[in-house]
Amino acid sequence: MNSTVLQSALREWTSLMRSPRLWATFAIVVAVFVAVGPSGTMHDMGLAERAAFWTLLHGAAWTVAILIITLAEIWLAGRLVSTPLLLTINALIAAPFVASVVELVRWSWIGATPTLASYGQQLLVCLPLSVLFSLLTHLTMSNGVAEPQDGQAVSTDPKPAINLSGQPPLIARLKPEIRGALLHLSVEDHYTVVTTSRGRQLILLRFSDALREIGATDGLQTHRSHWVAADHVAKLEKSGSRMILRLKSGAEIPVSRSFAEAVRRRFGNR
């Protein structure tokens, strides 16, 4: 596993730790465990101790699980096409680590000595939780950019990344046979689809980060999920109440209300 994967995992993990969805789910799960008091904690612990125990146990288990799953997600995303298969493998990889953490916390807190049998039981319990961790991680690792609110300024000129070769940095992420002139970027799940004059490729990269790597390529973001190169635009059209850009390839690219004025100014005469 190379340094690029580790850096990407650290970035995604940091983003996950700031996710309201993650913390809301964590709070709900901990509250349920405190209220139900499984594994004898209802009878052996008071409310305060039970809350501290389950918060520590889940905090440790979730932290380890998300670290492992984030690494697995990034490492496997380019190798697996099926999202359900990816989520399943992520969960299977994480479950043994989660079970180990649970056993360690139980041993340190209540003196329950780990055995092979107890570890096996924890593994069965932790597998469904790992599926939850895998799904949460997958959903939160989204690379879509936020849709600007009405009246908010829209940036149509993302700051280019440093580029010493004269080629957009994004191109270096593509397979050699795909490297050509940038034509179109779009969001698909938590990937960015990069279309060039030589083909298209799915890459695991936030859309906002991809926009920062287009270098000096002349183009415009038309939607929270689309960016197009100016040279690839054939004309601006109306489709009912919607505005679309017709590309030279024949594809239709939606224009959202937030980007409509910038698109109209740029391509309204085509």
Coordinates of N, CA, C and O in Angstrom, one line a residue, residues 12 15 138-148 186-192 205-211 221 223-226 259:
E12 N -9.6 11.3 3.8 CA -11.0 10.8 3.8 C -11.4 10.6 5.3 O -12.5 10.9 5.7
S15 N -12.2 13.8 6.9 CA -13.5 14.3 6.4 C -14.7 13.5 7.1 O -15.7 14.1 7.5
H138 N -18.8 4.5 3.1 CA -19.0 4.6 1.6 C -19.8 5.8 1.3 O -19.6 6.5 0.3
L139 N -20.9 6.0 2.0 CA -21.8 7.1 1.8 C -21.2 8.4 2.1 O -21.5 9.4 1.4
T140 N -20.4 8.5 3.1 CA -19.8 9.8 3.5 C -18.7 10.2 2.6 O -18.4 11.4 2.5
M141 N -18.0 9.2 2.0 CA -16.9 9.5 1.1 C -17.4 9.9 -0.3 O -17.3 9.3 -1.3
S142 N -18.2 11.0 -0.2 CA -18.8 11.6 -1.4 C -18.0 12.7 -1.9 O -17.5 13.6 -1.2
N143 N -17.8 12.8 -3.2 CA -17.0 13.8 -3.8 C -17.8 14.9 -4.5 O -17.3 15.7 -5.3
G144 N -19.1 14.9 -4.3 CA -19.9 16.0 -4.9 C -19.6 17.3 -4.2 O -19.4 17.4 -3.0
V145 N -19.7 18.4 -5.0 CA -19.5 19.7 -4.3 C -20.9 20.3 -4.0 O -21.9 20.0 -4.6
A146 N -21.0 21.1 -3.0 CA -22.3 21.6 -2.5 C -22.9 22.5 -3.5 O -22.2 23.4 -4.1
E147 N -24.1 22.5 -3.7 CA -24.9 23.4 -4.6 C -24.9 24.7 -3.9 O -25.4 24.8 -2.8
P148 N -24.5 25.8 -4.6 CA -24.5 27.1 -3.9 C -26.0 27.5 -3.7 O -26.9 27.2 -4.5
S186 N -17.5 14.5 -14.5 CA -18.8 14.3 -13.9 C -18.6 13.4 -12.6 O -17.6 12.8 -12.4
V187 N -19.7 13.5 -11.8 CA -19.7 12.7 -10.5 C -20.4 11.4 -10.8 O -21.5 11.4 -11.4
E188 N -19.9 10.3 -10.3 CA -20.6 9.0 -10.3 C -20.3 8.3 -9.0 O -19.2 7.9 -8.8
D189 N -21.3 8.2 -8.2 CA -21.2 7.7 -6.8 C -20.1 8.6 -6.1 O -20.3 9.8 -6.1
H190 N -19.1 8.0 -5.5 CA -18.0 8.8 -4.9 C -16.8 8.9 -5.8 O -15.7 9.0 -5.3
Y191 N -16.9 8.7 -7.1 CA -15.9 8.8 -8.0 C -16.0 10.0 -8.9 O -17.1 10.6 -9.0
T192 N -15.0 10.4 -9.6 CA -15.0 11.4 -10.7 C -14.8 10.7 -12.0 O -13.8 9.9 -12.1
L205 N -11.6 10.2 -6.6 CA -11.1 11.6 -6.3 C -12.3 12.4 -6.1 O -13.3 12.4 -6.9
R206 N -12.3 13.3 -5.1 CA -13.4 14.2 -4.9 C -13.6 15.1 -6.1 O -12.6 15.5 -6.7
F207 N -14.8 15.4 -6.4 CA -15.0 16.3 -7.6 C -14.4 17.6 -7.4 O -13.8 18.2 -8.3
S208 N -14.5 18.2 -6.2 CA -13.9 19.5 -5.9 C -12.3 19.4 -6.1 O -11.7 20.4 -6.5
D209 N -11.7 18.3 -5.7 CA -10.3 18.1 -5.9 C -9.9 18.0 -7.4 O -8.9 18.5 -7.8
A210 N -10.8 17.3 -8.1 CA -10.6 17.2 -9.5 C -10.6 18.5 -10.2 O -9.8 18.8 -11.1
L211 N -11.5 19.4 -9.8 CA -11.6 20.7 -10.4 C -10.3 21.5 -10.1 O -9.9 22.4 -10.9
Q221 N -17.9 25.0 -14.7 CA -18.8 24.1 -14.0 C -20.2 24.5 -14.3 O -20.6 25.7 -14.2
H223 N -22.9 22.5 -13.1 CA -23.8 21.8 -12.2 C -23.0 21.3 -11.1 O -21.8 21.2 -11.2
R224 N -23.6 20.9 -10.0 CA -22.8 20.4 -8.9 C -22.0 19.1 -9.3 O -21.1 18.7 -8.6
S225 N -22.5 18.4 -10.3 CA -21.8 17.2 -10.7 C -21.2 17.2 -12.1 O -20.8 16.2 -12.6
H226 N -21.1 18.4 -12.7 CA -20.5 18.5 -14.1 C -19.6 19.7 -14.3 O -19.9 20.8 -13.8
F259 N -25.7 27.8 -11.5 CA -24.7 28.1 -12.5 C -25.2 28.7 -13.8 O -24.4 28.9 -14.7

